[in-house]
mmCIF file with all atom_site columns, C-alpha atoms in Angstrom:
data_model
loop_
_atom_site.group_PDB
_atom_site.id
_atom_site.type_symbol
_atom_site.label_atom_id
_atom_site.label_alt_id
_atom_site.label_comp_id
_atom_site.label_asym_id
_atom_site.label_entity_id
_atom_site.label_seq_id
_atom_site.pdbx_PDB_ins_code
_atom_site.Cartn_x
_atom_site.Cartn_y
_atom_site.Cartn_z
_atom_site.occupancy
_atom_site.B_iso_or_equiv
_atom_site.pdbx_formal_charge
_atom_site.auth_seq_id
_atom_site.auth_comp_id
_atom_site.auth_asym_id
_atom_site.auth_atom_id
_atom_site.pdbx_PDB_model_num
ATOM 1   C CA . MET A 1 1   ? -25.631 45.686 -0.570  1.00 33.00 ? 865  MET A CA 1
ATOM 2   C CA . ASN A 1 2   ? -28.878 46.674 1.430   1.00 33.00 ? 866  ASN A CA 1
ATOM 3   C CA . GLY A 1 3   ? -31.589 48.352 -0.142  1.00 38.00 ? 867  GLY A CA 1
ATOM 4   C CA . SER A 1 4   ? -31.239 49.866 -3.598  1.00 41.00 ? 868  SER A CA 1
ATOM 5   C CA . GLU A 1 5   ? -29.092 52.586 -5.167  1.00 46.00 ? 869  GLU A CA 1
ATOM 6   C CA . ARG A 1 6   ? -30.963 55.292 -7.172  1.00 45.00 ? 870  ARG A CA 1
ATOM 7   C CA . ILE A 1 7   ? -29.629 55.895 -10.628 1.00 49.00 ? 871  ILE A CA 1
ATOM 8   C CA . GLY A 1 8   ? -31.618 58.835 -11.995 1.00 46.00 ? 872  GLY A CA 1
ATOM 9   C CA . PRO A 1 9   ? -31.605 60.944 -15.115 1.00 44.00 ? 873  PRO A CA 1
ATOM 10  C CA . VAL A 1 10  ? -29.293 63.944 -15.214 1.00 36.00 ? 874  VAL A CA 1
ATOM 11  C CA . ALA A 1 11  ? -29.484 67.374 -16.527 1.00 32.00 ? 875  ALA A CA 1
ATOM 12  C CA . GLY A 1 12  ? -27.778 68.349 -19.696 1.00 36.00 ? 876  GLY A CA 1
ATOM 13  C CA . ALA A 1 13  ? -27.643 66.980 -23.118 1.00 38.00 ? 877  ALA A CA 1
ATOM 14  C CA . GLU A 1 14  ? -28.520 63.382 -23.897 1.00 45.00 ? 878  GLU A CA 1
ATOM 15  C CA . GLU A 1 15  ? -25.520 61.236 -22.993 1.00 48.00 ? 879  GLU A CA 1
ATOM 16  C CA . ALA A 1 16  ? -24.508 57.624 -22.389 1.00 49.00 ? 880  ALA A CA 1
ATOM 17  C CA . TRP A 1 17  ? -25.190 56.273 -19.093 1.00 54.00 ? 881  TRP A CA 1
ATOM 18  C CA . GLU A 1 18  ? -22.186 55.395 -16.991 1.00 56.00 ? 882  GLU A CA 1
ATOM 19  C CA . PRO A 1 19  ? -22.492 52.975 -14.387 1.00 59.00 ? 883  PRO A CA 1
ATOM 20  C CA . PRO A 1 20  ? -22.100 53.874 -10.791 1.00 60.00 ? 884  PRO A CA 1
ATOM 21  C CA . ALA A 1 21  ? -18.712 53.562 -9.204  1.00 61.00 ? 885  ALA A CA 1
ATOM 22  C CA . ALA A 1 22  ? -17.447 50.062 -9.048  1.00 64.00 ? 886  ALA A CA 1
ATOM 23  C CA . LEU A 1 23  ? -20.017 48.619 -11.467 1.00 75.00 ? 887  LEU A CA 1
ATOM 24  C CA . PRO A 1 24  ? -18.469 47.028 -14.739 1.00 78.00 ? 888  PRO A CA 1
ATOM 25  C CA . ALA A 1 25  ? -19.297 48.527 -18.116 1.00 79.00 ? 889  ALA A CA 1
ATOM 26  C CA . LEU A 1 26  ? -22.436 46.772 -19.513 1.00 83.00 ? 890  LEU A CA 1
ATOM 27  C CA . ASP A 1 27  ? -20.487 45.847 -22.560 1.00 78.00 ? 891  ASP A CA 1
ATOM 28  C CA . ALA A 1 28  ? -18.341 43.701 -20.594 1.00 83.00 ? 892  ALA A CA 1
ATOM 29  C CA . CYS A 1 29  ? -21.253 41.729 -19.085 1.00 90.00 ? 893  CYS A CA 1
ATOM 30  C CA . GLU A 1 30  ? -23.775 39.003 -20.220 1.00 90.00 ? 894  GLU A CA 1
ATOM 31  C CA . LEU A 1 31  ? -27.590 40.073 -20.038 1.00 91.00 ? 895  LEU A CA 1
ATOM 32  C CA . PHE A 1 32  ? -29.132 37.001 -18.593 1.00 91.00 ? 896  PHE A CA 1
ATOM 33  C CA . HIS A 1 33  ? -32.426 38.304 -17.124 1.00 92.00 ? 897  HIS A CA 1
ATOM 34  C CA . CYS A 1 34  ? -35.204 40.230 -18.256 1.00 92.00 ? 898  CYS A CA 1
ATOM 35  C CA . LEU A 1 35  ? -38.335 40.746 -16.260 1.00 94.00 ? 899  LEU A CA 1
ATOM 36  C CA . VAL A 1 36  ? -41.376 43.035 -17.495 1.00 94.00 ? 900  VAL A CA 1
ATOM 37  C CA . ASP A 1 37  ? -43.592 43.736 -14.498 1.00 95.00 ? 901  ASP A CA 1
ATOM 38  C CA . GLU A 1 38  ? -46.955 45.243 -15.613 1.00 90.00 ? 902  GLU A CA 1
ATOM 39  C CA . ARG A 1 39  ? -48.057 45.687 -12.138 1.00 91.00 ? 903  ARG A CA 1
ATOM 40  C CA . GLU A 1 40  ? -45.125 47.889 -11.198 1.00 87.00 ? 904  GLU A CA 1
ATOM 41  C CA . VAL A 1 41  ? -44.693 49.451 -14.615 1.00 93.00 ? 905  VAL A CA 1
ATOM 42  C CA . SER A 1 42  ? -40.926 48.455 -14.601 1.00 95.00 ? 906  SER A CA 1
ATOM 43  C CA . VAL A 1 43  ? -38.314 46.312 -16.391 1.00 96.00 ? 907  VAL A CA 1
ATOM 44  C CA . THR A 1 44  ? -35.743 44.611 -14.614 1.00 95.00 ? 908  THR A CA 1
ATOM 45  C CA . LEU A 1 45  ? -32.419 43.760 -16.592 1.00 94.00 ? 909  LEU A CA 1
ATOM 46  C CA . GLY A 1 46  ? -30.017 41.092 -14.952 1.00 94.00 ? 910  GLY A CA 1
ATOM 47  C CA . PHE A 1 47  ? -26.047 41.208 -15.813 1.00 93.00 ? 911  PHE A CA 1
ATOM 48  C CA . ASP A 1 48  ? -23.430 38.590 -14.996 1.00 93.00 ? 912  ASP A CA 1
ATOM 49  C CA . LEU A 1 49  ? -19.609 39.065 -15.254 1.00 92.00 ? 913  LEU A CA 1
ATOM 50  C CA . CYS A 1 50  ? -17.450 36.107 -15.039 1.00 92.00 ? 914  CYS A CA 1
ATOM 51  C CA . PRO A 1 51  ? -14.682 36.026 -14.501 1.00 91.00 ? 915  PRO A CA 1
ATOM 52  C CA . ALA A 1 52  ? -15.054 39.358 -12.619 1.00 91.00 ? 916  ALA A CA 1
ATOM 53  C CA . PRO A 1 53  ? -12.353 41.877 -12.512 1.00 89.00 ? 917  PRO A CA 1
ATOM 54  C CA . PRO A 1 54  ? -10.249 42.042 -8.949  1.00 89.00 ? 918  PRO A CA 1
ATOM 55  C CA . ALA A 1 55  ? -11.547 45.525 -8.257  1.00 86.00 ? 919  ALA A CA 1
ATOM 56  C CA . VAL A 1 56  ? -15.051 44.414 -8.752  1.00 87.00 ? 920  VAL A CA 1
ATOM 57  C CA . LEU A 1 57  ? -14.722 41.467 -6.422  1.00 89.00 ? 921  LEU A CA 1
ATOM 58  C CA . GLU A 1 58  ? -12.889 43.707 -3.880  1.00 87.00 ? 922  GLU A CA 1
ATOM 59  C CA . HIS A 1 59  ? -15.580 46.154 -3.805  1.00 85.00 ? 923  HIS A CA 1
ATOM 60  C CA . TRP A 1 60  ? -18.584 43.911 -4.165  1.00 85.00 ? 924  TRP A CA 1
ATOM 61  C CA . GLY A 1 61  ? -17.473 40.742 -2.171  1.00 84.00 ? 925  GLY A CA 1
ATOM 62  C CA . ASN A 1 62  ? -17.512 39.649 1.197   1.00 79.00 ? 926  ASN A CA 1
ATOM 63  C CA . GLY A 1 63  ? -14.678 37.619 1.271   1.00 77.00 ? 927  GLY A CA 1
ATOM 64  C CA . ASP A 1 64  ? -16.670 34.563 0.061   1.00 78.00 ? 928  ASP A CA 1
ATOM 65  C CA . GLY A 1 65  ? -13.750 33.792 -2.452  1.00 84.00 ? 929  GLY A CA 1
ATOM 66  C CA . GLY A 1 66  ? -16.140 34.512 -5.357  1.00 91.00 ? 930  GLY A CA 1
ATOM 67  C CA . ASN A 1 67  ? -14.754 35.029 -8.866  1.00 93.00 ? 931  ASN A CA 1
ATOM 68  C CA . ALA A 1 68  ? -18.130 35.964 -10.625 1.00 94.00 ? 932  ALA A CA 1
ATOM 69  C CA . PHE A 1 69  ? -20.399 39.163 -10.209 1.00 92.00 ? 933  PHE A CA 1
ATOM 70  C CA . GLU A 1 70  ? -24.110 39.771 -11.045 1.00 93.00 ? 934  GLU A CA 1
ATOM 71  C CA . PHE A 1 71  ? -26.260 42.665 -10.806 1.00 92.00 ? 935  PHE A CA 1
ATOM 72  C CA . PHE A 1 72  ? -29.895 44.055 -11.571 1.00 92.00 ? 936  PHE A CA 1
ATOM 73  C CA . LEU A 1 73  ? -30.846 47.320 -12.649 1.00 92.00 ? 937  LEU A CA 1
ATOM 74  C CA . THR A 1 74  ? -34.807 48.075 -12.225 1.00 92.00 ? 938  THR A CA 1
ATOM 75  C CA . PHE A 1 75  ? -36.109 50.730 -14.471 1.00 93.00 ? 939  PHE A CA 1
ATOM 76  C CA . THR A 1 76  ? -39.348 52.266 -13.448 1.00 92.00 ? 940  THR A CA 1
ATOM 77  C CA . SER A 1 77  ? -42.328 54.019 -14.893 1.00 92.00 ? 941  SER A CA 1
ATOM 78  C CA . VAL A 1 78  ? -41.611 52.388 -17.987 1.00 94.00 ? 942  VAL A CA 1
ATOM 79  C CA . ALA A 1 79  ? -43.274 53.681 -21.263 1.00 93.00 ? 943  ALA A CA 1
ATOM 80  C CA . GLY A 1 80  ? -43.045 52.795 -24.907 1.00 94.00 ? 944  GLY A CA 1
ATOM 81  C CA . LEU A 1 81  ? -41.995 49.162 -24.476 1.00 95.00 ? 945  LEU A CA 1
ATOM 82  C CA . ARG A 1 82  ? -41.189 47.419 -27.695 1.00 95.00 ? 946  ARG A CA 1
ATOM 83  C CA . VAL A 1 83  ? -39.999 43.853 -27.744 1.00 93.00 ? 947  VAL A CA 1
ATOM 84  C CA . SER A 1 84  ? -39.196 41.727 -31.056 1.00 92.00 ? 948  SER A CA 1
ATOM 85  C CA . GLY A 1 85  ? -37.686 38.105 -31.198 1.00 87.00 ? 949  GLY A CA 1
ATOM 86  C CA . TRP A 1 86  ? -36.646 37.832 -27.670 1.00 79.00 ? 950  TRP A CA 1
ATOM 87  C CA . GLY A 1 87  ? -34.787 34.637 -26.480 1.00 74.00 ? 951  GLY A CA 1
ATOM 88  C CA . GLY A 1 88  ? -31.607 32.899 -26.874 1.00 68.00 ? 952  GLY A CA 1
ATOM 89  C CA . SER A 1 89  ? -29.126 35.130 -28.083 1.00 65.00 ? 953  SER A CA 1
ATOM 90  C CA . ALA A 1 90  ? -25.704 34.855 -26.390 1.00 66.00 ? 954  ALA A CA 1
ATOM 91  C CA . ARG A 1 91  ? -24.480 38.378 -27.529 1.00 76.00 ? 955  ARG A CA 1
ATOM 92  C CA . ARG A 1 92  ? -26.665 41.535 -26.985 1.00 83.00 ? 956  ARG A CA 1
ATOM 93  C CA . THR A 1 93  ? -25.659 45.211 -27.133 1.00 88.00 ? 957  THR A CA 1
ATOM 94  C CA . VAL A 1 94  ? -27.336 46.948 -24.132 1.00 90.00 ? 958  VAL A CA 1
ATOM 95  C CA . ARG A 1 95  ? -27.350 50.913 -24.488 1.00 90.00 ? 959  ARG A CA 1
ATOM 96  C CA . ILE A 1 96  ? -28.811 53.247 -21.771 1.00 89.00 ? 960  ILE A CA 1
ATOM 97  C CA . LEU A 1 97  ? -28.902 56.988 -22.683 1.00 87.00 ? 961  LEU A CA 1
ATOM 98  C CA . ARG A 1 98  ? -30.285 59.553 -20.316 1.00 81.00 ? 962  ARG A CA 1
ATOM 99  C CA . ALA A 1 99  ? -31.464 63.083 -20.865 1.00 72.00 ? 963  ALA A CA 1
ATOM 100 C CA . PRO A 1 100 ? -33.600 65.805 -18.840 1.00 71.00 ? 964  PRO A CA 1
ATOM 101 C CA . GLY A 1 101 ? -37.135 65.478 -18.634 1.00 71.00 ? 965  GLY A CA 1
ATOM 102 C CA . PRO A 1 102 ? -39.903 62.960 -18.231 1.00 69.00 ? 966  PRO A CA 1
ATOM 103 C CA . GLY A 1 103 ? -38.798 59.479 -19.551 1.00 69.00 ? 967  GLY A CA 1
ATOM 104 C CA . GLY A 1 104 ? -35.290 60.696 -19.405 1.00 86.00 ? 968  GLY A CA 1
ATOM 105 C CA . ILE A 1 105 ? -33.717 57.228 -19.605 1.00 91.00 ? 969  ILE A CA 1
ATOM 106 C CA . THR A 1 106 ? -33.939 55.310 -22.772 1.00 92.00 ? 970  THR A CA 1
ATOM 107 C CA . VAL A 1 107 ? -32.809 51.717 -22.868 1.00 93.00 ? 971  VAL A CA 1
ATOM 108 C CA . THR A 1 108 ? -32.115 49.697 -25.992 1.00 93.00 ? 972  THR A CA 1
ATOM 109 C CA . VAL A 1 109 ? -31.128 45.924 -26.201 1.00 92.00 ? 973  VAL A CA 1
ATOM 110 C CA . GLU A 1 110 ? -30.202 44.437 -29.486 1.00 91.00 ? 974  GLU A CA 1
ATOM 111 C CA . SER A 1 111 ? -28.809 41.343 -31.319 1.00 88.00 ? 975  SER A CA 1
ATOM 112 C CA . PRO A 1 112 ? -29.206 40.259 -34.887 1.00 88.00 ? 976  PRO A CA 1
ATOM 113 C CA . THR A 1 113 ? -32.367 38.471 -33.952 1.00 88.00 ? 977  THR A CA 1
ATOM 114 C CA . GLU A 1 114 ? -33.753 40.538 -30.956 1.00 90.00 ? 978  GLU A CA 1
ATOM 115 C CA . HIS A 1 115 ? -35.027 44.082 -30.131 1.00 93.00 ? 979  HIS A CA 1
ATOM 116 C CA . LEU A 1 116 ? -36.008 45.404 -26.681 1.00 93.00 ? 980  LEU A CA 1
ATOM 117 C CA . ALA A 1 117 ? -36.499 49.181 -26.315 1.00 95.00 ? 981  ALA A CA 1
ATOM 118 C CA . PHE A 1 118 ? -38.212 51.415 -23.649 1.00 95.00 ? 982  PHE A CA 1
ATOM 119 C CA . ARG A 1 119 ? -38.205 54.758 -21.631 1.00 93.00 ? 983  ARG A CA 1
ATOM 120 C CA . ALA A 1 120 ? -37.984 54.995 -18.108 1.00 93.00 ? 984  ALA A CA 1
ATOM 121 C CA . GLU A 1 121 ? -38.195 57.666 -15.332 1.00 90.00 ? 985  GLU A CA 1
ATOM 122 C CA . GLU A 1 122 ? -35.825 56.209 -12.998 1.00 87.00 ? 986  GLU A CA 1
ATOM 123 C CA . ALA A 1 123 ? -33.316 53.501 -12.671 1.00 87.00 ? 987  ALA A CA 1
ATOM 124 C CA . ARG A 1 124 ? -32.144 51.598 -9.428  1.00 87.00 ? 988  ARG A CA 1
ATOM 125 C CA . LEU A 1 125 ? -29.530 48.906 -8.596  1.00 87.00 ? 989  LEU A CA 1
ATOM 126 C CA . THR A 1 126 ? -31.636 46.493 -6.919  1.00 88.00 ? 990  THR A CA 1
ATOM 127 C CA . ARG A 1 127 ? -29.302 43.799 -6.390  1.00 89.00 ? 991  ARG A CA 1
ATOM 128 C CA . ALA A 1 128 ? -25.666 43.147 -6.491  1.00 89.00 ? 992  ALA A CA 1
ATOM 129 C CA . ARG A 1 129 ? -23.429 40.085 -5.483  1.00 91.00 ? 993  ARG A CA 1
ATOM 130 C CA . THR A 1 130 ? -20.306 38.001 -6.028  1.00 92.00 ? 994  THR A CA 1
ATOM 131 C CA . TYR A 1 131 ? -20.443 34.282 -6.249  1.00 93.00 ? 995  TYR A CA 1
ATOM 132 C CA . LEU A 1 132 ? -18.163 31.420 -7.008  1.00 92.00 ? 996  LEU A CA 1
ATOM 133 C CA . ALA A 1 133 ? -18.775 30.145 -10.500 1.00 91.00 ? 997  ALA A CA 1
ATOM 134 C CA . ALA A 1 134 ? -17.517 26.951 -11.785 1.00 83.00 ? 998  ALA A CA 1
ATOM 135 C CA . THR A 1 135 ? -14.512 27.125 -13.958 1.00 72.00 ? 999  THR A CA 1
ATOM 136 C CA . SER A 1 136 ? -13.332 24.823 -16.629 1.00 62.00 ? 1000 SER A CA 1
ATOM 137 C CA . PRO A 1 137 ? -10.517 22.683 -16.104 1.00 59.00 ? 1001 PRO A CA 1
#
């Protein structure tokens, strides 16, 4: 994928964020990356899906024989960032809600020992790729 795909807030009542076409649901993915950039006032979350469903591999792959998929969402104009107990949890719940108006995207990431929350003006798909992940015998 070249460039980035903008995923902005929409008008209407607050609603759950739906991933763009051909992206997997976030609850099916592992959150493996979180970068808070105070210079850009942004947060980037990286997700991994292994094994990836054939439809995802077909849409995002380039014939490389990959069996896994990773993608990164970058949230900009972040405000109200709160982090508690970050690091090491294997299972996290990620919720992205969107509503009209400034700071219209609300993101929460939670596990029994972790909490990350913030609001953002915009979200972009900044990277997506398939790759070949090692499989267990």
